[in-house]
């Protein structure tokens, strides 16, 4: 019997059926969603016991590659708005340990979880608001400007990308960014999502999930670092099956889509959660569902998600050690 961990109880398991196809899977933000193990989704900005570790990893990545942060000049007002909205969200969700006070353009922020206090001046040219925001929350942030009937990825702080690059995508349109994704254009998923975002109103916003498999609990699988992590897919696939349960993780992204009321930009908050297969198998329904989805997934989708090498090992481990019947 595999004992569930605390991470399992709050994990956003992303697979509602035994068959997976691309879809918008959009639902209103801010409502808790129950699972077989617990619940998730009560807050748009989520903090957990990995806060310090993940912020430390983000700082390390930014030192090594400052281009993970991008902000075109016209997006600075939206970046300040995103910072203030997210800090207010954190303070409202955790009033016992965080506080945001504003007096005109002066902002005082206290975060007892990190043991820090900061004085900020809104609009200060020497402050990069998205960079500061990245020191306080675990989510990656992308800001989309709306003009000429399209959305443009003109700012972002993205250190935990799943095989894409903020440096490459900055200045591109939403439709251009999603051009390589198989099936989504012929089935009009991306055009419909684009139209939905163009009509998005200010308010609580919406959320969706995305998923893949990641090796060795690595959050940074950006395109820039592929030489560092690409080989891991081969080593886990060719290595001992007994190691797969600890090395291979289900990776879920919870993406919040929020219209900023003053700038009109659309904010994407992307929070990444990793759960090793050994911990996932503590919930039999999840193990069975993941095995079924991986076995049925069409080759083109498996290839785009980077699962071609790892899914046979994942399925076999779930069947031999995860309690999933053949």
PDB file of C-alpha atoms in Angstrom:
ATOM      1  CA  UNK A   1       0.000   0.000   0.000  1.00  0.00           C
ATOM      2  CA  UNK A   2       1.403   3.387  -1.051  1.00  0.00           C
ATOM      3  CA  UNK A   3       0.741   6.128   1.510  1.00  0.00           C
ATOM      4  CA  UNK A   4      -0.539   9.476   0.146  1.00  0.00           C
ATOM      5  CA  UNK A   5       1.610  12.559   0.804  1.00  0.00           C
ATOM      6  CA  UNK A   6       0.533  16.117   1.562  1.00  0.00           C
ATOM      7  CA  UNK A   7       1.291  17.054  -2.044  1.00  0.00           C
ATOM      8  CA  UNK A   8      -1.169  14.433  -3.278  1.00  0.00           C
ATOM      9  CA  UNK A   9      -4.087  15.910  -1.314  1.00  0.00           C
ATOM     10  CA  UNK A  10      -3.744  19.293  -3.052  1.00  0.00           C
ATOM     11  CA  UNK A  11      -2.597  18.086  -6.462  1.00  0.00           C
ATOM     12  CA  UNK A  12      -4.621  19.346  -9.464  1.00  0.00           C
ATOM     13  CA  UNK A  13      -5.062  16.041 -11.284  1.00  0.00           C
ATOM     14  CA  UNK A  14      -5.805  17.121 -14.875  1.00  0.00           C
ATOM     15  CA  UNK A  15      -7.408  14.080 -16.542  1.00  0.00           C
ATOM     16  CA  UNK A  16     -11.213  13.782 -16.244  1.00  0.00           C
ATOM     17  CA  UNK A  17     -11.545  10.877 -18.712  1.00  0.00           C
ATOM     18  CA  UNK A  18      -9.639   7.843 -19.998  1.00  0.00           C
ATOM     19  CA  UNK A  19      -9.175   9.561 -23.382  1.00  0.00           C
ATOM     20  CA  UNK A  20      -7.379  12.891 -23.762  1.00  0.00           C
ATOM     21  CA  UNK A  21      -7.703  15.368 -26.610  1.00  0.00           C
ATOM     22  CA  UNK A  22      -6.788  19.034 -26.775  1.00  0.00           C
ATOM     23  CA  UNK A  23      -9.570  21.303 -25.565  1.00  0.00           C
ATOM     24  CA  UNK A  24      -9.935  24.710 -23.981  1.00  0.00           C
ATOM     25  CA  UNK A  25     -11.166  23.036 -20.712  1.00  0.00           C
ATOM     26  CA  UNK A  26     -11.903  26.487 -19.309  1.00  0.00           C
ATOM     27  CA  UNK A  27     -13.793  26.982 -16.046  1.00  0.00           C
ATOM     28  CA  UNK A  28     -14.345  29.928 -13.678  1.00  0.00           C
ATOM     29  CA  UNK A  29     -11.412  30.749 -11.398  1.00  0.00           C
ATOM     30  CA  UNK A  30     -11.464  30.723  -7.616  1.00  0.00           C
ATOM     31  CA  UNK A  31     -13.760  27.780  -6.900  1.00  0.00           C
ATOM     32  CA  UNK A  32     -12.277  24.775  -5.058  1.00  0.00           C
ATOM     33  CA  UNK A  33     -12.348  21.574  -7.104  1.00  0.00           C
ATOM     34  CA  UNK A  34     -12.646  18.274  -5.251  1.00  0.00           C
ATOM     35  CA  UNK A  35     -10.579  15.246  -6.265  1.00  0.00           C
ATOM     36  CA  UNK A  36     -10.299  11.650  -5.103  1.00  0.00           C
ATOM     37  CA  UNK A  37      -7.494  12.776  -2.773  1.00  0.00           C
ATOM     38  CA  UNK A  38      -8.546  16.251  -1.585  1.00  0.00           C
ATOM     39  CA  UNK A  39      -9.090  19.566  -3.361  1.00  0.00           C
ATOM     40  CA  UNK A  40      -7.357  22.411  -5.178  1.00  0.00           C
ATOM     41  CA  UNK A  41      -8.130  25.755  -6.788  1.00  0.00           C
ATOM     42  CA  UNK A  42      -9.432  27.926  -3.937  1.00  0.00           C
ATOM     43  CA  UNK A  43      -7.098  30.799  -4.864  1.00  0.00           C
ATOM     44  CA  UNK A  44      -5.882  32.239  -8.144  1.00  0.00           C
ATOM     45  CA  UNK A  45      -2.368  32.535  -6.685  1.00  0.00           C
ATOM     46  CA  UNK A  46      -1.380  29.376  -4.838  1.00  0.00           C
ATOM     47  CA  UNK A  47       1.367  29.006  -2.234  1.00  0.00           C
ATOM     48  CA  UNK A  48       2.540  25.714  -0.772  1.00  0.00           C
ATOM     49  CA  UNK A  49       5.428  24.190   1.170  1.00  0.00           C
ATOM     50  CA  UNK A  50       7.704  24.418  -1.878  1.00  0.00           C
ATOM     51  CA  UNK A  51       7.630  28.235  -1.906  1.00  0.00           C
ATOM     52  CA  UNK A  52      11.206  28.897  -0.785  1.00  0.00           C
ATOM     53  CA  UNK A  53      12.656  26.076  -2.890  1.00  0.00           C
ATOM     54  CA  UNK A  54      10.924  27.193  -6.067  1.00  0.00           C
ATOM     55  CA  UNK A  55      11.734  30.870  -5.567  1.00  0.00           C
ATOM     56  CA  UNK A  56      15.355  29.898  -5.039  1.00  0.00           C
ATOM     57  CA  UNK A  57      15.286  27.886  -8.259  1.00  0.00           C
ATOM     58  CA  UNK A  58      13.764  30.839 -10.123  1.00  0.00           C
ATOM     59  CA  UNK A  59      16.485  33.151  -8.815  1.00  0.00           C
ATOM     60  CA  UNK A  60      19.164  30.694  -9.937  1.00  0.00           C
ATOM     61  CA  UNK A  61      17.648  30.443 -13.419  1.00  0.00           C
ATOM     62  CA  UNK A  62      17.405  34.226 -13.810  1.00  0.00           C
ATOM     63  CA  UNK A  63      21.024  34.674 -12.759  1.00  0.00           C
ATOM     64  CA  UNK A  64      22.068  32.172 -15.406  1.00  0.00           C
ATOM     65  CA  UNK A  65      19.693  33.475 -18.085  1.00  0.00           C
ATOM     66  CA  UNK A  66      18.202  36.954 -17.576  1.00  0.00           C
ATOM     67  CA  UNK A  67      16.317  36.640 -20.890  1.00  0.00           C
ATOM     68  CA  UNK A  68      13.638  34.567 -19.130  1.00  0.00           C
ATOM     69  CA  UNK A  69      12.281  38.008 -18.197  1.00  0.00           C
ATOM     70  CA  UNK A  70      10.933  40.118 -21.044  1.00  0.00           C
ATOM     71  CA  UNK A  71       8.933  43.363 -20.928  1.00  0.00           C
ATOM     72  CA  UNK A  72       8.462  45.583 -23.967  1.00  0.00           C
ATOM     73  CA  UNK A  73       8.366  49.253 -22.930  1.00  0.00           C
ATOM     74  CA  UNK A  74       4.661  49.802 -23.565  1.00  0.00           C
ATOM     75  CA  UNK A  75       3.817  46.969 -21.115  1.00  0.00           C
ATOM     76  CA  UNK A  76       5.233  48.594 -17.976  1.00  0.00           C
ATOM     77  CA  UNK A  77       1.827  49.935 -16.818  1.00  0.00           C
ATOM     78  CA  UNK A  78       0.328  46.458 -17.245  1.00  0.00           C
ATOM     79  CA  UNK A  79       3.271  44.953 -15.354  1.00  0.00           C
ATOM     80  CA  UNK A  80       2.670  47.285 -12.406  1.00  0.00           C
ATOM     81  CA  UNK A  81      -1.022  46.427 -12.476  1.00  0.00           C
ATOM     82  CA  UNK A  82      -0.230  42.709 -12.502  1.00  0.00           C
ATOM     83  CA  UNK A  83       2.110  43.133  -9.534  1.00  0.00           C
ATOM     84  CA  UNK A  84      -0.452  44.992  -7.428  1.00  0.00           C
ATOM     85  CA  UNK A  85      -3.258  42.567  -8.303  1.00  0.00           C
ATOM     86  CA  UNK A  86      -1.197  39.488  -7.415  1.00  0.00           C
ATOM     87  CA  UNK A  87       0.125  40.970  -4.171  1.00  0.00           C
ATOM     88  CA  UNK A  88      -3.445  41.877  -3.176  1.00  0.00           C
ATOM     89  CA  UNK A  89      -4.513  38.318  -3.993  1.00  0.00           C
ATOM     90  CA  UNK A  90      -1.748  36.899  -1.802  1.00  0.00           C
ATOM     91  CA  UNK A  91      -2.590  39.224   1.095  1.00  0.00           C
ATOM     92  CA  UNK A  92      -6.293  38.359   0.918  1.00  0.00           C
ATOM     93  CA  UNK A  93      -5.582  34.615   0.859  1.00  0.00           C
ATOM     94  CA  UNK A  94      -2.942  34.731   3.634  1.00  0.00           C
ATOM     95  CA  UNK A  95      -3.759  37.691   5.937  1.00  0.00           C
ATOM     96  CA  UNK A  96      -1.932  36.033   8.828  1.00  0.00           C
ATOM     97  CA  UNK A  97       1.421  36.243   7.023  1.00  0.00           C
ATOM     98  CA  UNK A  98       1.132  38.855   4.263  1.00  0.00           C
ATOM     99  CA  UNK A  99      -0.042  42.462   4.057  1.00  0.00           C
ATOM    100  CA  UNK A 100      -0.313  45.049   1.301  1.00  0.00           C
ATOM    101  CA  UNK A 101      -0.778  48.743   2.183  1.00  0.00           C
ATOM    102  CA  UNK A 102      -1.039  51.484  -0.418  1.00  0.00           C
ATOM    103  CA  UNK A 103      -0.978  55.255  -0.001  1.00  0.00           C
ATOM    104  CA  UNK A 104      -1.181  56.867  -3.411  1.00  0.00           C
ATOM    105  CA  UNK A 105       1.820  55.625  -5.367  1.00  0.00           C
ATOM    106  CA  UNK A 106       3.580  54.340  -2.253  1.00  0.00           C
ATOM    107  CA  UNK A 107       3.206  50.639  -1.553  1.00  0.00           C
ATOM    108  CA  UNK A 108       4.308  48.707   1.526  1.00  0.00           C
ATOM    109  CA  UNK A 109       4.477  44.909   1.168  1.00  0.00           C
ATOM    110  CA  UNK A 110       5.161  42.456   4.000  1.00  0.00           C
ATOM    111  CA  UNK A 111       5.697  38.737   3.483  1.00  0.00           C
ATOM    112  CA  UNK A 112       6.348  36.902   6.742  1.00  0.00           C
ATOM    113  CA  UNK A 113       6.704  33.565   4.960  1.00  0.00           C
ATOM    114  CA  UNK A 114       9.871  34.928   3.391  1.00  0.00           C
ATOM    115  CA  UNK A 115      10.739  37.279   6.269  1.00  0.00           C
ATOM    116  CA  UNK A 116      10.800  40.347   4.020  1.00  0.00           C
ATOM    117  CA  UNK A 117       9.314  43.843   3.810  1.00  0.00           C
ATOM    118  CA  UNK A 118       9.479  46.158   0.812  1.00  0.00           C
ATOM    119  CA  UNK A 119       8.638  49.769  -0.004  1.00  0.00           C
ATOM    120  CA  UNK A 120       7.725  50.343  -3.654  1.00  0.00           C
ATOM    121  CA  UNK A 121       6.741  53.375  -5.683  1.00  0.00           C
ATOM    122  CA  UNK A 122       4.300  52.595  -8.484  1.00  0.00           C
ATOM    123  CA  UNK A 123       5.804  53.631 -11.816  1.00  0.00           C
ATOM    124  CA  UNK A 124       9.360  53.848 -10.479  1.00  0.00           C
ATOM    125  CA  UNK A 125      11.669  53.472 -13.474  1.00  0.00           C
ATOM    126  CA  UNK A 126      14.289  51.632 -11.394  1.00  0.00           C
ATOM    127  CA  UNK A 127      11.875  48.835 -10.417  1.00  0.00           C
ATOM    128  CA  UNK A 128      10.995  45.931 -12.715  1.00  0.00           C
ATOM    129  CA  UNK A 129       7.541  44.948 -11.388  1.00  0.00           C
ATOM    130  CA  UNK A 130       7.388  41.498 -12.970  1.00  0.00           C
ATOM    131  CA  UNK A 131      10.858  40.630 -11.681  1.00  0.00           C
ATOM    132  CA  UNK A 132       9.809  41.662  -8.197  1.00  0.00           C
ATOM    133  CA  UNK A 133       6.579  39.672  -8.523  1.00  0.00           C
ATOM    134  CA  UNK A 134       8.646  36.612  -9.372  1.00  0.00           C
ATOM    135  CA  UNK A 135      10.314  36.834  -5.951  1.00  0.00           C
ATOM    136  CA  UNK A 136       6.959  36.486  -4.166  1.00  0.00           C
ATOM    137  CA  UNK A 137       4.891  33.848  -5.964  1.00  0.00           C
ATOM    138  CA  UNK A 138       5.500  30.461  -7.553  1.00  0.00           C
ATOM    139  CA  UNK A 139       3.582  31.169 -10.765  1.00  0.00           C
ATOM    140  CA  UNK A 140       5.160  32.200 -14.035  1.00  0.00           C
ATOM    141  CA  UNK A 141       3.499  35.302 -15.524  1.00  0.00           C
ATOM    142  CA  UNK A 142       2.792  36.272 -19.138  1.00  0.00           C
ATOM    143  CA  UNK A 143       1.053  39.509 -20.183  1.00  0.00           C
ATOM    144  CA  UNK A 144      -0.794  39.736 -23.489  1.00  0.00           C
ATOM    145  CA  UNK A 145      -1.452  43.128 -25.055  1.00  0.00           C
ATOM    146  CA  UNK A 146      -4.631  43.466 -27.121  1.00  0.00           C
ATOM    147  CA  UNK A 147      -4.442  45.545 -30.288  1.00  0.00           C
ATOM    148  CA  UNK A 148      -5.515  45.306 -33.930  1.00  0.00           C
ATOM    149  CA  UNK A 149      -7.918  42.496 -33.063  1.00  0.00           C
ATOM    150  CA  UNK A 150      -5.194  40.189 -31.742  1.00  0.00           C
ATOM    151  CA  UNK A 151      -3.348  39.333 -28.534  1.00  0.00           C
ATOM    152  CA  UNK A 152       0.422  39.743 -28.343  1.00  0.00           C
ATOM    153  CA  UNK A 153       2.798  38.202 -25.780  1.00  0.00           C
ATOM    154  CA  UNK A 154       4.663  41.396 -25.002  1.00  0.00           C
ATOM    155  CA  UNK A 155       5.840  40.743 -21.424  1.00  0.00           C
ATOM    156  CA  UNK A 156       6.543  37.830 -19.137  1.00  0.00           C
ATOM    157  CA  UNK A 157       8.643  36.219 -16.429  1.00  0.00           C
ATOM    158  CA  UNK A 158       8.840  32.536 -17.281  1.00  0.00           C
ATOM    159  CA  UNK A 159      11.397  30.307 -15.583  1.00  0.00           C
ATOM    160  CA  UNK A 160       9.453  27.020 -15.513  1.00  0.00           C
ATOM    161  CA  UNK A 161       8.407  26.645 -19.155  1.00  0.00           C
ATOM    162  CA  UNK A 162       7.392  23.255 -20.551  1.00  0.00           C
ATOM    163  CA  UNK A 163       9.533  23.160 -23.723  1.00  0.00           C
ATOM    164  CA  UNK A 164       8.918  26.698 -24.946  1.00  0.00           C
ATOM    165  CA  UNK A 165      10.787  29.998 -24.717  1.00  0.00           C
ATOM    166  CA  UNK A 166       9.602  33.399 -23.475  1.00  0.00           C
ATOM    167  CA  UNK A 167      12.658  34.957 -25.119  1.00  0.00           C
ATOM    168  CA  UNK A 168      11.604  33.513 -28.491  1.00  0.00           C
ATOM    169  CA  UNK A 169       7.867  34.178 -28.106  1.00  0.00           C
ATOM    170  CA  UNK A 170       8.013  37.799 -26.900  1.00  0.00           C
ATOM    171  CA  UNK A 171       6.308  40.069 -29.429  1.00  0.00           C
ATOM    172  CA  UNK A 172       4.532  37.183 -31.159  1.00  0.00           C
ATOM    173  CA  UNK A 173       0.776  36.872 -31.459  1.00  0.00           C
ATOM    174  CA  UNK A 174      -1.244  34.295 -29.548  1.00  0.00           C
ATOM    175  CA  UNK A 175      -2.038  32.501 -32.815  1.00  0.00           C
ATOM    176  CA  UNK A 176       1.615  32.453 -33.899  1.00  0.00           C
ATOM    177  CA  UNK A 177       2.760  31.033 -30.570  1.00  0.00           C
ATOM    178  CA  UNK A 178       0.357  28.103 -30.838  1.00  0.00           C
ATOM    179  CA  UNK A 179       1.088  27.431 -34.505  1.00  0.00           C
ATOM    180  CA  UNK A 180       3.117  24.206 -33.960  1.00  0.00           C
ATOM    181  CA  UNK A 181       0.518  22.484 -31.740  1.00  0.00           C
ATOM    182  CA  UNK A 182      -0.994  19.506 -33.643  1.00  0.00           C
ATOM    183  CA  UNK A 183      -4.763  19.250 -34.234  1.00  0.00           C
ATOM    184  CA  UNK A 184      -5.712  22.488 -32.492  1.00  0.00           C
ATOM    185  CA  UNK A 185      -6.072  24.501 -35.701  1.00  0.00           C
ATOM    186  CA  UNK A 186      -7.994  21.952 -37.771  1.00  0.00           C
ATOM    187  CA  UNK A 187     -10.340  21.487 -34.809  1.00  0.00           C
ATOM    188  CA  UNK A 188     -10.427  25.310 -34.302  1.00  0.00           C
ATOM    189  CA  UNK A 189      -9.493  25.040 -30.623  1.00  0.00           C
ATOM    190  CA  UNK A 190      -6.915  27.839 -30.723  1.00  0.00           C
ATOM    191  CA  UNK A 191      -9.026  30.249 -32.819  1.00  0.00           C
ATOM    192  CA  UNK A 192     -11.952  29.715 -30.434  1.00  0.00           C
ATOM    193  CA  UNK A 193      -9.675  30.254 -27.413  1.00  0.00           C
ATOM    194  CA  UNK A 194      -8.338  33.426 -29.027  1.00  0.00           C
ATOM    195  CA  UNK A 195     -11.860  34.738 -29.591  1.00  0.00           C
ATOM    196  CA  UNK A 196     -12.750  33.899 -25.992  1.00  0.00           C
ATOM    197  CA  UNK A 197      -9.777  35.860 -24.666  1.00  0.00           C
ATOM    198  CA  UNK A 198     -10.552  38.848 -26.865  1.00  0.00           C
ATOM    199  CA  UNK A 199     -13.986  39.006 -25.204  1.00  0.00           C
ATOM    200  CA  UNK A 200     -12.681  38.357 -21.678  1.00  0.00           C
ATOM    201  CA  UNK A 201     -13.940  40.934 -19.184  1.00  0.00           C
ATOM    202  CA  UNK A 202     -12.218  42.189 -16.041  1.00  0.00           C
ATOM    203  CA  UNK A 203     -13.133  40.124 -12.990  1.00  0.00           C
ATOM    204  CA  UNK A 204     -12.194  36.825 -11.344  1.00  0.00           C
ATOM    205  CA  UNK A 205     -11.208  35.316 -14.681  1.00  0.00           C
ATOM    206  CA  UNK A 206     -10.965  31.695 -15.700  1.00  0.00           C
ATOM    207  CA  UNK A 207      -8.576  28.780 -15.394  1.00  0.00           C
ATOM    208  CA  UNK A 208      -7.565  25.701 -17.339  1.00  0.00           C
ATOM    209  CA  UNK A 209      -5.072  22.846 -16.967  1.00  0.00           C
ATOM    210  CA  UNK A 210      -2.384  21.378 -19.176  1.00  0.00           C
ATOM    211  CA  UNK A 211      -0.141  18.372 -18.521  1.00  0.00           C
ATOM    212  CA  UNK A 212       2.847  16.295 -19.613  1.00  0.00           C
ATOM    213  CA  UNK A 213       5.501  14.072 -17.982  1.00  0.00           C
ATOM    214  CA  UNK A 214       8.765  15.446 -16.562  1.00  0.00           C
ATOM    215  CA  UNK A 215      11.887  13.604 -15.408  1.00  0.00           C
ATOM    216  CA  UNK A 216      13.588  14.045 -12.015  1.00  0.00           C
ATOM    217  CA  UNK A 217      11.301  16.781 -10.695  1.00  0.00           C
ATOM    218  CA  UNK A 218      12.754  19.390 -13.026  1.00  0.00           C
ATOM    219  CA  UNK A 219      10.679  22.576 -13.239  1.00  0.00           C
ATOM    220  CA  UNK A 220      12.872  24.267 -15.860  1.00  0.00           C
ATOM    221  CA  UNK A 221      12.284  22.471 -19.142  1.00  0.00           C
ATOM    222  CA  UNK A 222      12.549  25.577 -21.314  1.00  0.00           C
ATOM    223  CA  UNK A 223      13.702  25.222 -24.909  1.00  0.00           C
ATOM    224  CA  UNK A 224      16.960  26.979 -24.010  1.00  0.00           C
ATOM    225  CA  UNK A 225      17.965  24.216 -21.607  1.00  0.00           C
ATOM    226  CA  UNK A 226      16.981  21.247 -23.767  1.00  0.00           C
ATOM    227  CA  UNK A 227      20.610  19.986 -23.901  1.00  0.00           C
ATOM    228  CA  UNK A 228      20.465  19.658 -20.108  1.00  0.00           C
ATOM    229  CA  UNK A 229      17.176  17.766 -19.788  1.00  0.00           C
ATOM    230  CA  UNK A 230      16.449  16.202 -23.183  1.00  0.00           C
ATOM    231  CA  UNK A 231      18.662  13.195 -22.484  1.00  0.00           C
ATOM    232  CA  UNK A 232      16.782  12.483 -19.253  1.00  0.00           C
ATOM    233  CA  UNK A 233      13.868  11.083 -21.254  1.00  0.00           C
ATOM    234  CA  UNK A 234      16.204   8.486 -22.724  1.00  0.00           C
ATOM    235  CA  UNK A 235      17.890   7.593 -19.436  1.00  0.00           C
ATOM    236  CA  UNK A 236      14.595   7.037 -17.623  1.00  0.00           C
ATOM    237  CA  UNK A 237      13.209   5.007 -20.537  1.00  0.00           C
ATOM    238  CA  UNK A 238      16.309   2.823 -20.832  1.00  0.00           C
ATOM    239  CA  UNK A 239      17.117   2.617 -17.125  1.00  0.00           C
ATOM    240  CA  UNK A 240      15.792   0.196 -14.496  1.00  0.00           C
ATOM    241  CA  UNK A 241      11.993   0.105 -14.374  1.00  0.00           C
ATOM    242  CA  UNK A 242      12.156   0.226 -10.570  1.00  0.00           C
ATOM    243  CA  UNK A 243      13.470   3.823 -10.774  1.00  0.00           C
ATOM    244  CA  UNK A 244      10.652   5.121 -12.961  1.00  0.00           C
ATOM    245  CA  UNK A 245       8.230   5.675 -10.079  1.00  0.00           C
ATOM    246  CA  UNK A 246      10.606   8.132  -8.428  1.00  0.00           C
ATOM    247  CA  UNK A 247      12.145   9.728 -11.527  1.00  0.00           C
ATOM    248  CA  UNK A 248       9.075  10.276 -13.704  1.00  0.00           C
ATOM    249  CA  UNK A 249       6.553  12.925 -12.641  1.00  0.00           C
ATOM    250  CA  UNK A 250       3.131  13.923 -13.864  1.00  0.00           C
ATOM    251  CA  UNK A 251       3.461  17.649 -14.573  1.00  0.00           C
ATOM    252  CA  UNK A 252       0.285  19.737 -14.342  1.00  0.00           C
ATOM    253  CA  UNK A 253       0.021  23.411 -15.182  1.00  0.00           C
ATOM    254  CA  UNK A 254      -2.875  25.410 -13.756  1.00  0.00           C
ATOM    255  CA  UNK A 255      -3.240  28.444 -16.002  1.00  0.00           C
ATOM    256  CA  UNK A 256      -5.298  31.423 -14.864  1.00  0.00           C
ATOM    257  CA  UNK A 257      -6.574  33.883 -17.467  1.00  0.00           C
ATOM    258  CA  UNK A 258      -7.366  37.316 -16.027  1.00  0.00           C
ATOM    259  CA  UNK A 259      -8.205  40.607 -17.744  1.00  0.00           C
ATOM    260  CA  UNK A 260      -6.463  43.506 -16.013  1.00  0.00           C
ATOM    261  CA  UNK A 261      -9.091  46.240 -15.598  1.00  0.00           C
ATOM    262  CA  UNK A 262      -6.988  49.383 -16.210  1.00  0.00           C
ATOM    263  CA  UNK A 263      -4.424  48.426 -18.847  1.00  0.00           C
ATOM    264  CA  UNK A 264      -6.741  45.939 -20.557  1.00  0.00           C
ATOM    265  CA  UNK A 265      -3.935  43.380 -20.852  1.00  0.00           C
ATOM    266  CA  UNK A 266      -4.687  39.687 -20.344  1.00  0.00           C
ATOM    267  CA  UNK A 267      -2.595  38.097 -17.593  1.00  0.00           C
ATOM    268  CA  UNK A 268      -1.671  34.423 -17.752  1.00  0.00           C
ATOM    269  CA  UNK A 269      -0.597  32.958 -14.418  1.00  0.00           C
ATOM    270  CA  UNK A 270       1.027  29.561 -14.956  1.00  0.00           C
ATOM    271  CA  UNK A 271       1.571  27.437 -11.872  1.00  0.00           C
ATOM    272  CA  UNK A 272       3.429  24.147 -12.305  1.00  0.00           C
ATOM    273  CA  UNK A 273       2.920  21.135 -10.032  1.00  0.00           C
ATOM    274  CA  UNK A 274       4.995  17.942 -10.148  1.00  0.00           C
ATOM    275  CA  UNK A 275       3.953  14.595  -8.697  1.00  0.00           C
ATOM    276  CA  UNK A 276       6.180  11.483  -8.962  1.00  0.00           C
ATOM    277  CA  UNK A 277       4.386   8.398 -10.230  1.00  0.00           C
ATOM    278  CA  UNK A 278       5.081   6.640  -6.927  1.00  0.00           C
ATOM    279  CA  UNK A 279       3.079   9.296  -5.065  1.00  0.00           C
ATOM    280  CA  UNK A 280       0.399   9.474  -7.758  1.00  0.00           C
ATOM    281  CA  UNK A 281      -0.147   5.711  -7.392  1.00  0.00           C
ATOM    282  CA  UNK A 282      -1.399   6.340  -3.848  1.00  0.00           C
ATOM    283  CA  UNK A 283      -4.664   7.280  -5.583  1.00  0.00           C
ATOM    284  CA  UNK A 284      -5.676   4.166  -7.583  1.00  0.00           C
ATOM    285  CA  UNK A 285      -8.132   6.082  -9.773  1.00  0.00           C
ATOM    286  CA  UNK A 286      -5.373   8.462 -10.865  1.00  0.00           C
ATOM    287  CA  UNK A 287      -2.945   5.660 -11.672  1.00  0.00           C
ATOM    288  CA  UNK A 288      -5.544   3.840 -13.763  1.00  0.00           C
ATOM    289  CA  UNK A 289      -6.610   7.038 -15.545  1.00  0.00           C
ATOM    290  CA  UNK A 290      -3.056   8.100 -16.413  1.00  0.00           C
ATOM    291  CA  UNK A 291      -2.178   4.641 -17.718  1.00  0.00           C
ATOM    292  CA  UNK A 292      -5.302   4.599 -19.901  1.00  0.00           C
ATOM    293  CA  UNK A 293      -4.654   8.084 -21.301  1.00  0.00           C
ATOM    294  CA  UNK A 294      -1.006   7.346 -22.064  1.00  0.00           C
ATOM    295  CA  UNK A 295      -1.874   4.060 -23.779  1.00  0.00           C
ATOM    296  CA  UNK A 296      -4.546   5.655 -25.998  1.00  0.00           C
ATOM    297  CA  UNK A 297      -2.820   8.976 -26.814  1.00  0.00           C
ATOM    298  CA  UNK A 298      -2.293   9.382 -30.598  1.00  0.00           C
ATOM    299  CA  UNK A 299       1.349   9.412 -31.742  1.00  0.00           C
ATOM    300  CA  UNK A 300       1.353  13.014 -32.971  1.00  0.00           C
ATOM    301  CA  UNK A 301       0.057  14.293 -29.628  1.00  0.00           C
ATOM    302  CA  UNK A 302       2.476  12.108 -27.681  1.00  0.00           C
ATOM    303  CA  UNK A 303       5.354  13.417 -29.775  1.00  0.00           C
ATOM    304  CA  UNK A 304       4.389  17.076 -29.306  1.00  0.00           C
ATOM    305  CA  UNK A 305       4.096  16.563 -25.554  1.00  0.00           C
ATOM    306  CA  UNK A 306       7.514  14.916 -25.472  1.00  0.00           C
ATOM    307  CA  UNK A 307       6.094  11.572 -24.315  1.00  0.00           C
ATOM    308  CA  UNK A 308       7.226   9.266 -27.102  1.00  0.00           C
ATOM    309  CA  UNK A 309      10.207   7.920 -25.125  1.00  0.00           C
ATOM    310  CA  UNK A 310       8.778   7.985 -21.624  1.00  0.00           C
ATOM    311  CA  UNK A 311       5.205   6.797 -21.929  1.00  0.00           C
ATOM    312  CA  UNK A 312       6.026   3.064 -22.428  1.00  0.00           C
ATOM    313  CA  UNK A 313       8.069   3.129 -19.215  1.00  0.00           C
ATOM    314  CA  UNK A 314       5.338   5.037 -17.393  1.00  0.00           C
ATOM    315  CA  UNK A 315       2.634   2.590 -18.458  1.00  0.00           C
ATOM    316  CA  UNK A 316       4.744  -0.433 -17.535  1.00  0.00           C
ATOM    317  CA  UNK A 317       5.665   0.982 -14.119  1.00  0.00           C
ATOM    318  CA  UNK A 318       2.015   1.793 -13.358  1.00  0.00           C
ATOM    319  CA  UNK A 319       1.068  -1.788 -14.266  1.00  0.00           C
ATOM    320  CA  UNK A 320       3.887  -3.534 -12.426  1.00  0.00           C
ATOM    321  CA  UNK A 321       4.224  -1.308  -9.358  1.00  0.00           C
ATOM    322  CA  UNK A 322       1.327   1.143  -9.368  1.00  0.00           C
ATOM    323  CA  UNK A 323      -1.533  -1.302  -8.974  1.00  0.00           C
ATOM    324  CA  UNK A 324      -2.994  -0.816 -12.465  1.00  0.00           C
ATOM    325  CA  UNK A 325      -4.321  -4.085 -13.960  1.00  0.00           C
ATOM    326  CA  UNK A 326      -3.156  -5.083 -17.393  1.00  0.00           C
TER     327      UNK A 326
END
